[in-house]
Coordinates of C-alpha atoms in Angstrom, one line a residue:
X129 CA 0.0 0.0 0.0
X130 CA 2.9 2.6 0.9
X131 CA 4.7 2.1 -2.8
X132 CA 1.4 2.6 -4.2
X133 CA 0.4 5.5 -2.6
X134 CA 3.8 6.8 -3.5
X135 CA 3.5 5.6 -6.5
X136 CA -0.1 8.2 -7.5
X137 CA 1.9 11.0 -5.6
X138 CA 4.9 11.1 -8.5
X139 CA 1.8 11.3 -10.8
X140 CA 0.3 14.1 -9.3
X141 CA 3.2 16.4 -9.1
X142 CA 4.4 14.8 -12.9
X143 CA 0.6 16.1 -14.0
X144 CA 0.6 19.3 -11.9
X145 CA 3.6 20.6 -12.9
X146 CA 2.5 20.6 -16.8
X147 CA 1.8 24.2 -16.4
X148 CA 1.9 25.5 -13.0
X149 CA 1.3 29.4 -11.6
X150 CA 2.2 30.7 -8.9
X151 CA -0.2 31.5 -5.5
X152 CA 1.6 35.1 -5.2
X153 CA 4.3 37.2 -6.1
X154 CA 7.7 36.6 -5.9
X155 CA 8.1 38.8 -2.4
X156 CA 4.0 38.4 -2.2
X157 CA 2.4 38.5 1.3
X158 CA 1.0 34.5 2.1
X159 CA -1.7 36.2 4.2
X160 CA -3.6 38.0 1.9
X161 CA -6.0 35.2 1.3
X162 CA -6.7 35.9 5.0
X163 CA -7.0 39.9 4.5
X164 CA -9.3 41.9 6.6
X165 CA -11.2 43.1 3.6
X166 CA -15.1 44.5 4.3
X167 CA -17.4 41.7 3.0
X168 CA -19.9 44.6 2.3
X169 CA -19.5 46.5 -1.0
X170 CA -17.7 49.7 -0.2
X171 CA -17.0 52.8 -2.6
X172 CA -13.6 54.5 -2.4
X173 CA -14.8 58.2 -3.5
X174 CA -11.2 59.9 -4.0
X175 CA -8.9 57.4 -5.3
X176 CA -6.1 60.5 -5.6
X177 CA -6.6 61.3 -1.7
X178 CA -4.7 58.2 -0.6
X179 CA -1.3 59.2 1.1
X180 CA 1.0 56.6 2.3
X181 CA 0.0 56.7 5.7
X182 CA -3.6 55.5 4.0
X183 CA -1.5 52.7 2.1
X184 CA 0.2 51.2 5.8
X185 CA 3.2 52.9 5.2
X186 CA 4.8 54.8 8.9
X187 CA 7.7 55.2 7.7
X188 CA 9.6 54.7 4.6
X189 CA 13.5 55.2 4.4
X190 CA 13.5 53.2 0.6
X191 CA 13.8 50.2 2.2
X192 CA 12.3 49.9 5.2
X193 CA 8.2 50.0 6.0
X194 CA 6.3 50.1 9.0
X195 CA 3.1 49.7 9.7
X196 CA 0.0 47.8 10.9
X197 CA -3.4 48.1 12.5
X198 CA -5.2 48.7 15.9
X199 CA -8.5 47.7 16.8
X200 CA -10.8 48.5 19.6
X201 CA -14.4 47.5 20.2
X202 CA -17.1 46.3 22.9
X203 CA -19.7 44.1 22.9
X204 CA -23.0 44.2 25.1
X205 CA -25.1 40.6 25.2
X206 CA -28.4 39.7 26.8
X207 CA -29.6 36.3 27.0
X208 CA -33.1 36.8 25.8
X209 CA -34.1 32.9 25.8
X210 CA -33.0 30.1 27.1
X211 CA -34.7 27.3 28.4
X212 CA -35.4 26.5 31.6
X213 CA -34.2 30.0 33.1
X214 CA -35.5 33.1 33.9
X215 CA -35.6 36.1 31.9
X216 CA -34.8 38.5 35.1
X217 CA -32.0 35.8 35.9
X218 CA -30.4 36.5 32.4
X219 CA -31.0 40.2 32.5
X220 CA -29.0 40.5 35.5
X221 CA -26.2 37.9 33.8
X222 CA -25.4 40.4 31.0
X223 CA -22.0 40.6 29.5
X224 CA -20.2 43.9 28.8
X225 CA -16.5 42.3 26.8
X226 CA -14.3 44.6 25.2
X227 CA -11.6 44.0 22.7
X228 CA -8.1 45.9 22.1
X229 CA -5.7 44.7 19.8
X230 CA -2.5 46.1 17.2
X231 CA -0.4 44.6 14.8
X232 CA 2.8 45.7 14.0
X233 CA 4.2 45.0 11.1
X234 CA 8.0 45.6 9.8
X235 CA 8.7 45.1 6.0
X236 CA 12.3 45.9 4.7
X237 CA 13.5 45.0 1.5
X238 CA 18.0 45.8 1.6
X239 CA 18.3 44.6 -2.0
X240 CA 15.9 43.7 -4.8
X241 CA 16.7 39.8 -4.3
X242 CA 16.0 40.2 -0.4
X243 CA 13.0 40.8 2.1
X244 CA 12.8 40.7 5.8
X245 CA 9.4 40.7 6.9
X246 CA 8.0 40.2 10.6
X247 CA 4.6 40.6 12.3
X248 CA 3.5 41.3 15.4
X249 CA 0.3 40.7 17.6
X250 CA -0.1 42.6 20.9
X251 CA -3.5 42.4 22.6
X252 CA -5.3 43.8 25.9
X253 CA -5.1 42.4 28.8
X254 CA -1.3 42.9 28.8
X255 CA -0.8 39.8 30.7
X256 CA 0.7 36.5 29.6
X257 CA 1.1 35.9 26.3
X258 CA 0.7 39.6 25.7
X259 CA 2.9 39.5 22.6
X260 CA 2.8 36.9 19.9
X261 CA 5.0 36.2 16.7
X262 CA 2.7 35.6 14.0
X263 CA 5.0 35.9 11.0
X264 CA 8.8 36.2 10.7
X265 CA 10.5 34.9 7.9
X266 CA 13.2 36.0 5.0
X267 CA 13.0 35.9 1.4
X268 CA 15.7 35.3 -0.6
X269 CA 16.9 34.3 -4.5
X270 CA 19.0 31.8 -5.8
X271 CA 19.3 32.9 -9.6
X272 CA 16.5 33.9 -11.5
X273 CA 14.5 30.9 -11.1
X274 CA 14.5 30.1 -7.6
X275 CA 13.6 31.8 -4.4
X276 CA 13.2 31.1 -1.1
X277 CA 11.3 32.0 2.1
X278 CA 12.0 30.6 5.5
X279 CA 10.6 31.2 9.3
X280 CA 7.1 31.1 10.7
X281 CA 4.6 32.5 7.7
X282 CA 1.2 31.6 6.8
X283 CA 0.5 29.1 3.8
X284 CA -2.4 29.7 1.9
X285 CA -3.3 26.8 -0.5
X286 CA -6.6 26.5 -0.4
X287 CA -9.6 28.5 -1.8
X288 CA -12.0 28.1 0.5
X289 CA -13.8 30.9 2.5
X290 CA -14.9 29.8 5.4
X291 CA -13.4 26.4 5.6
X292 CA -9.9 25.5 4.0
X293 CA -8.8 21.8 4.6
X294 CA -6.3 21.9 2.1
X295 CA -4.3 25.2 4.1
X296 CA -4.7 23.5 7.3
X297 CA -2.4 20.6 5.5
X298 CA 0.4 23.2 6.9
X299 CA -1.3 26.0 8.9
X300 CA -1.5 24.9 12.6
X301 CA -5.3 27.0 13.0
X302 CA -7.9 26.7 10.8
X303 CA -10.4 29.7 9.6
X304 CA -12.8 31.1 12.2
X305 CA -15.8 31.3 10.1
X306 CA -17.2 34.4 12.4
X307 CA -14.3 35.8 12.1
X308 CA -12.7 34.8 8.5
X309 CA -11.1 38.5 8.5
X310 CA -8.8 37.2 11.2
X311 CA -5.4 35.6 9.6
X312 CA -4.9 31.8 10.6
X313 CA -1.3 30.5 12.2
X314 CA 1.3 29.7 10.5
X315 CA 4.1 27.2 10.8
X316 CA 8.3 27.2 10.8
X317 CA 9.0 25.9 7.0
X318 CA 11.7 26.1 4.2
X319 CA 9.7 27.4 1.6
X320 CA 11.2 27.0 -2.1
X321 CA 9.8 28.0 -5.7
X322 CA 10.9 27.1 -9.0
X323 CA 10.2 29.0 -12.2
X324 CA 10.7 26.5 -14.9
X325 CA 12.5 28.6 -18.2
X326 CA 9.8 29.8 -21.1
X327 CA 7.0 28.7 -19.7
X328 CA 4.2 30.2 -16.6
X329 CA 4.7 26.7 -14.6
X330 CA 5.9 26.6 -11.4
X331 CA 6.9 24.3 -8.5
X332 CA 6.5 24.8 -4.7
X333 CA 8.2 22.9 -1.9
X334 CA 7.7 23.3 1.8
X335 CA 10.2 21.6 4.2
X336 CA 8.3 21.9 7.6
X337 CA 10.6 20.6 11.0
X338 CA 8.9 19.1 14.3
X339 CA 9.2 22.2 16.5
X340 CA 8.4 19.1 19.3
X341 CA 10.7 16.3 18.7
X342 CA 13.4 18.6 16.6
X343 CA 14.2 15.1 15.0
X344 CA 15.1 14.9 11.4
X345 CA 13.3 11.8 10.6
X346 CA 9.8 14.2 11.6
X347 CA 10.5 16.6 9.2
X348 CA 7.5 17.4 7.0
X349 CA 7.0 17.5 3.3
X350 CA 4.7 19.2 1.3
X351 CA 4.6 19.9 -2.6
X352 CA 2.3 22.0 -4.9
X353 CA 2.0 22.6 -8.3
X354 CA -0.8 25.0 -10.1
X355 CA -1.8 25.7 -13.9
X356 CA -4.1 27.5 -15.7
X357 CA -6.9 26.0 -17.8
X358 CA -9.8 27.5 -19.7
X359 CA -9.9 30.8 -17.4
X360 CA -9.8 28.1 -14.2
X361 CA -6.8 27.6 -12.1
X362 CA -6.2 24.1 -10.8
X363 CA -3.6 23.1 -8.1
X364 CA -2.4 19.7 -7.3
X365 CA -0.4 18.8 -3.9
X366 CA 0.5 16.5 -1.5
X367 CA 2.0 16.4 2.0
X368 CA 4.1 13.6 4.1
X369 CA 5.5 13.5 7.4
X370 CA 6.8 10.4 9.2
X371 CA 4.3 8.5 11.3
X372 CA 1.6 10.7 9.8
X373 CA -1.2 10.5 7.5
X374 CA -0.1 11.0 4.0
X375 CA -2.4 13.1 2.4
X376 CA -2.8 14.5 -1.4
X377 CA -5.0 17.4 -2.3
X378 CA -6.4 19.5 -5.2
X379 CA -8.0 22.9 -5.6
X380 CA -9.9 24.4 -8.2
X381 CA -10.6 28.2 -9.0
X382 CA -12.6 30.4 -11.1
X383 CA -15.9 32.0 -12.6
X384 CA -19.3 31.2 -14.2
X385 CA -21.0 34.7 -16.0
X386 CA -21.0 37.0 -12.6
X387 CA -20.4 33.8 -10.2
X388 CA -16.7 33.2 -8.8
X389 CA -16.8 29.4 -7.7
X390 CA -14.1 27.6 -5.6
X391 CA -13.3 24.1 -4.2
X392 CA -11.1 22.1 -2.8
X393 CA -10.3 18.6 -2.0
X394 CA -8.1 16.4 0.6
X395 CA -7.5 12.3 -0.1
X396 CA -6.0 11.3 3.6
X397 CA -4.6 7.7 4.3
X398 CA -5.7 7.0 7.9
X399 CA -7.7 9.2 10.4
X400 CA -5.1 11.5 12.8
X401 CA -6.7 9.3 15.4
X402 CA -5.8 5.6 13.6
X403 CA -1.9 7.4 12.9
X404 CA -1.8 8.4 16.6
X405 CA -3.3 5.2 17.9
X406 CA -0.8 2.9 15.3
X407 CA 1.7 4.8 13.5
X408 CA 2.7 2.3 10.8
X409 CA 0.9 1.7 7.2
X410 CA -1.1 -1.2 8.1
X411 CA -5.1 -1.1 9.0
X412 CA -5.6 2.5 7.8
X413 CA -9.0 3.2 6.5
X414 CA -9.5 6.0 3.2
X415 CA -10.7 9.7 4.3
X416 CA -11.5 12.5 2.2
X417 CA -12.7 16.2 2.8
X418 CA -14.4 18.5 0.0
X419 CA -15.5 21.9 -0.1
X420 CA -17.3 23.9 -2.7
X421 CA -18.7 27.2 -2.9
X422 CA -19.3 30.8 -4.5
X423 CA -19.2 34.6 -4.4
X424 CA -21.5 36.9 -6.5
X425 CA -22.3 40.7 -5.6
X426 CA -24.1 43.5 -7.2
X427 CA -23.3 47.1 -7.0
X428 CA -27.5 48.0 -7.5
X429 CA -28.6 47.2 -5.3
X430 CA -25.4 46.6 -2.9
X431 CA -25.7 43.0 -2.3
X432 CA -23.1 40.7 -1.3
X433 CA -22.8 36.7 -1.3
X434 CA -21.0 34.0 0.0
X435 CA -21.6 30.5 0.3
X436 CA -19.2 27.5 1.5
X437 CA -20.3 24.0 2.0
X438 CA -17.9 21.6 3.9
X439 CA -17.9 17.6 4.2
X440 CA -15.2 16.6 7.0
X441 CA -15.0 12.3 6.7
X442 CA -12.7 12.3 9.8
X443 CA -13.9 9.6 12.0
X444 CA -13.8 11.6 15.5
X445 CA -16.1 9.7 17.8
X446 CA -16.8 10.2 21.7
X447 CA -19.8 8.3 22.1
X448 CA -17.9 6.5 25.2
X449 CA -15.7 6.9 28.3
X450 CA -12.7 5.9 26.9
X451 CA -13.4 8.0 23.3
X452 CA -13.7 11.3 25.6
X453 CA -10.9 9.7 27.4
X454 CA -8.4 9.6 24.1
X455 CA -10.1 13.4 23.4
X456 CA -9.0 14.7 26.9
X457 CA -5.2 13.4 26.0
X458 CA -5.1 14.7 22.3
X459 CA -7.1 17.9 23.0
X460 CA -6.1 19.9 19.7
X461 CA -8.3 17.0 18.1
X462 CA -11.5 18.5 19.4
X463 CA -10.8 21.6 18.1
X464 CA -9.5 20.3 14.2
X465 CA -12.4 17.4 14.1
X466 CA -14.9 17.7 16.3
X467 CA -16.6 20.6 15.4
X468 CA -17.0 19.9 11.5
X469 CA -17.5 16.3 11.5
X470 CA -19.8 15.4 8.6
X471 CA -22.0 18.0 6.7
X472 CA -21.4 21.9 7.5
X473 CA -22.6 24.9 5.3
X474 CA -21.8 28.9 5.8
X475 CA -23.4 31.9 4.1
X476 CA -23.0 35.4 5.1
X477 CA -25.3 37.9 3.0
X478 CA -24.5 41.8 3.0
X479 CA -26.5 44.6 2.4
X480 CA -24.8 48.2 1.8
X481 CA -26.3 51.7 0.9
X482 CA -29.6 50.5 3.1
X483 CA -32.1 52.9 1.5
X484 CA -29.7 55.0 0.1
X485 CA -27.9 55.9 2.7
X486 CA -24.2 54.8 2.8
X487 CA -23.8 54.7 6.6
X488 CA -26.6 52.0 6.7
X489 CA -26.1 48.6 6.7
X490 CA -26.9 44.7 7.0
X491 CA -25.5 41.2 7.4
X492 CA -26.8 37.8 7.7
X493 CA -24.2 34.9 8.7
X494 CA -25.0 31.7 9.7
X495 CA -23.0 28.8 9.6
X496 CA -24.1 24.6 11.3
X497 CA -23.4 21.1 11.6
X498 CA -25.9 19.0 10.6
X499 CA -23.9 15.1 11.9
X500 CA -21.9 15.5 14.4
X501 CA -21.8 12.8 16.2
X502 CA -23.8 12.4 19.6
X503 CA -21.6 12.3 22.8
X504 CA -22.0 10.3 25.9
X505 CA -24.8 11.4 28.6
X506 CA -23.4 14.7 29.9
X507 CA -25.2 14.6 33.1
X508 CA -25.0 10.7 33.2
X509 CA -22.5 8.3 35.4
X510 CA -19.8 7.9 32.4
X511 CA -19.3 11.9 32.1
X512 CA -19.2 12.1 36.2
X513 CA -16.6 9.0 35.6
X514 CA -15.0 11.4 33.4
X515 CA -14.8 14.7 35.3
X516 CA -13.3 12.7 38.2
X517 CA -10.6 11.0 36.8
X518 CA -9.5 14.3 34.8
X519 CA -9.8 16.0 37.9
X520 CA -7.3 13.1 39.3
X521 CA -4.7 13.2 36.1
X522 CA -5.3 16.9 34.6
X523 CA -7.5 19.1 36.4
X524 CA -6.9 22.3 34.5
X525 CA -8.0 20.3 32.0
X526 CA -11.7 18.9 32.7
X527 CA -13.4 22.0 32.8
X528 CA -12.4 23.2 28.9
X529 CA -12.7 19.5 27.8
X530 CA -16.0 19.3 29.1
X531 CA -17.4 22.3 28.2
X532 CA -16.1 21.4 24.5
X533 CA -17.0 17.9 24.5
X534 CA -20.8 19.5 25.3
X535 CA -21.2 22.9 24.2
X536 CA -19.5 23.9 21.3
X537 CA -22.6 24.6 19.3
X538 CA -24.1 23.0 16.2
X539 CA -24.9 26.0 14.5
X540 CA -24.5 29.9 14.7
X541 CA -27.0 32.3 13.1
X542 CA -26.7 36.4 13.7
X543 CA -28.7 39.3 12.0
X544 CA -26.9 42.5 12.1
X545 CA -28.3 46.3 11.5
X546 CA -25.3 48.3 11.3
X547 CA -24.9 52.2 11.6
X548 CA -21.6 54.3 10.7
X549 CA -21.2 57.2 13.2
X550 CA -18.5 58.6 11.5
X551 CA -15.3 56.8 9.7
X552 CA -14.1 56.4 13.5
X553 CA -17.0 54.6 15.1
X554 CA -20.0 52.9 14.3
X555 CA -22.5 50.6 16.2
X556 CA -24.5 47.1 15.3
X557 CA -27.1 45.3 16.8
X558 CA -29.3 41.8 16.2
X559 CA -29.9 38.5 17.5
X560 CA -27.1 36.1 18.5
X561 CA -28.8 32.3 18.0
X562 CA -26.8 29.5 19.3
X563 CA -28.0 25.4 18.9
X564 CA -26.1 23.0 20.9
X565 CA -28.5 20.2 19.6
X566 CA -31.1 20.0 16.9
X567 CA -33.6 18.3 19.1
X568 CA -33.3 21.5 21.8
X569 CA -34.3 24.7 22.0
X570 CA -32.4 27.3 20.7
X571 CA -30.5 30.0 22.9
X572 CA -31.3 33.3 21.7
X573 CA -29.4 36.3 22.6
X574 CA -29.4 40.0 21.9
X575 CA -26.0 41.8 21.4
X576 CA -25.0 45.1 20.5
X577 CA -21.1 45.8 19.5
X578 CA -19.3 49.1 18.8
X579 CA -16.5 50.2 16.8
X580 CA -14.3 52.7 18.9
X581 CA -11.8 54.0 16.1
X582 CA -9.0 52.2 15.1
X583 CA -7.7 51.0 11.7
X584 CA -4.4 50.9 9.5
X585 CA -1.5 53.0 9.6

């Protein structure tokens, strides 16, 4: 089984690399598939106003750039109906959360054939982990058909929206689909790209070390090639690591009339659980993930779509004691499996220029589950079972693990009126729905968030 799966990944990258394109510029950002852009349509009225300091340039010696973003808001939230509680309770209960956060980023560039680029992430409360590395790598040219890039950057494969199983091959977080503005984490890798003479193909290779073990034989490799066909633009890939799944991928880009469509899809030998569980080539059942979706918007009226759907075959299961048991151990698990198991779609739908007036507007986002699997009893003897013993082994553990295992919810639906003070603050409010299981009731909640300045600089 090993020299034939081998065997259709030399086939893959001998087909993909017929005629290849690249993902981004030579000395292109990797995170711009993770940009902050407004979903909502919006008009840029003087084009010729823009200064640098509008363009995220501080300070520019020729070589050297500066710049980044701040952002501060707060959040109000009023349980308006939950079952089996008391409106007066949840009045009481209300939530006032704030949020205030900068990136700094430092771009220089000494010489045409070399870039130094870092990011950094520094968020309120300013303790603990107040600041975090989220990029930090070099770029660099061997000729003039090779670069380089190396250090902690994001990879951005895929093509999907709201979910991206083919990026989170690399990427060690996956897209919030709330929050899809927000860029994802990157990894340490060797990145390289080959131009091949004459023609528009290309080749990339990621060489990605265990950060953990810092053994050699962990080392992880991942390969992609992309082309151009009939106003499409397909990529083919494939990633290995020792005593991990093998998996091979393929993503697929372009437009219908008005409609951009994208899609993506991942062939994994073995489940992470099987590979964690038996780390060898034997007993390893097929598992595949797919997405699909598409983008259309109209500028009369100012309407905005998106629409992702997502089938996760991973096999997570915690119908027992010791399933939840394996989950508590291999935590990050939950997070990559749990919650996308099976069927999920996501749609968000924006309205802009609300009866003419530009400060006016609307947005509908809803994203659920519709098979995750069903968990043990969480008010039954094998959860109380579970609580204990984690209290016994990992006790700063149970608590999250518990409160993941039973309420990270099904489905997510928000309406949203929002009004534009000024081009320094504005204000939204709507119902927050949250379902934790298809056969309950709903949570409903009522929130209201403000914008208090920020931006880029």
């Amino acid at each position: 089984m090993k020299k034939t799966f081998l065997f259709i990944l030399v086939l893959l990258f001998t087909i993909g690399s017929i005629a290849a394109q690249s993902d981004d510029d030579l000395f292109g950002d990797d995170d711009d598939f993770f940009g902050d852009d407004d979903f909502l349509i919006e008009e840029v009225e003087d084009v010729s106003a823009k200064t640098d300091l509008s363009k995220g340039i501080l300070f520019d010696n020729g070589s050297v750039k500066i710049g980044g973003s701040l952002s501060a808001s707060a959040s109000v939230s009023t349980t308006v109906y939950k079952k089996d509680t008391e409106f007066v309770d949840n009045l009481k209960a209300t939530t006032l959360t704030h949020s205030l956060g900068s990136s700094i980023t430092i771009d220089a560039r000494p010489n045409q054939n070399l870039r130094l680029f870092s990011r950094f992430n520094i968020n309120y409360p300013f303790e603990g982990d107040v600041l975090k590395v989220k990029e930090m790598f070099t770029d660099f040219n061997a000729g003039d058909y090779t670069s380089f890039r190396f250090g902690l950057h994001t990879v951005t494969w895929g093509t999907g929206q709201f979910y991206s199983p083919v990026s989170d091959m690399i990427n060690t977080s996956s897209i919030d689909p709330e929050h899809r503005d927000e860029q994802v984490d990157g990894s340490l890798n060797l990145r390289t790209l080959i131009n091949f003479p004459g023609t528009m193909n290309n080749l990339w290779i990621y060489v990605i070390p265990d950060i953990g073990t810092k053994k050699a034989r962990d080392t992880g490799v991942a390969l992609k090639s992309e082309f151009v066909f009939g106003g499409w633009e397909l990529g083919v890939g494939a990633f290995y690591k020792y005593d991990t799944a093998p998996k091979a991928m393929l993503t697929a880009s372009g437009s219908i009339k008005k409609w951009a469509l994208f899609g993506e899809a991942v062939y994994q030998y073995g489940s992470d659980r099987e590979w964690l569980e038996k780390p060898n080539f034997n007993d390893k059942k097929s598992m595949f993930k797919a997405t699909a979706g598409f983008m259309r918007s109209w500028t009369d009226p100012n309407i905005s779509l998106l629409a992702q759907y997502y089938y996760d075959g991973n096999d997570f299961d915690a119908s027992t004691f010791e399933d939840c048991f394996f989950y508590v151990q291999n935590s990050s698990l939950i997070y990559s499996e749990y919650g996308t198991q099976g069927h999920n779609v996501a749609l968000a739908l924006g309205f802009s220029k609300l009866f003419g007036c530009k400060d006016l507007s609307f947005s509908l986002f809803g994203r659920a589950n519709f098979t995750k699997p069903k968990l043990i009893d969480v008010d039954g003897t094998e959860m109380n079972m579970l609580v204990t013993t984690l209290n016994a082994i990992v006790p700063e553990a149970s608590d999250n693990t518990k409160k993941l295992l039973t309420e990270y919810p099904r489905s997510v639906f928000s309406a949203m009126l929002n009004y534009s003070f000024n081009d320094n603050a504005s204000m939204s409010f709507g119902p927050y729905i949250t379902v934790i299981d298809w056969k309950k009731a709903p949570t409903v909640s009522m929130q209201i968030n403000f914008t208090l300045g920020g931006g880029k600089f």
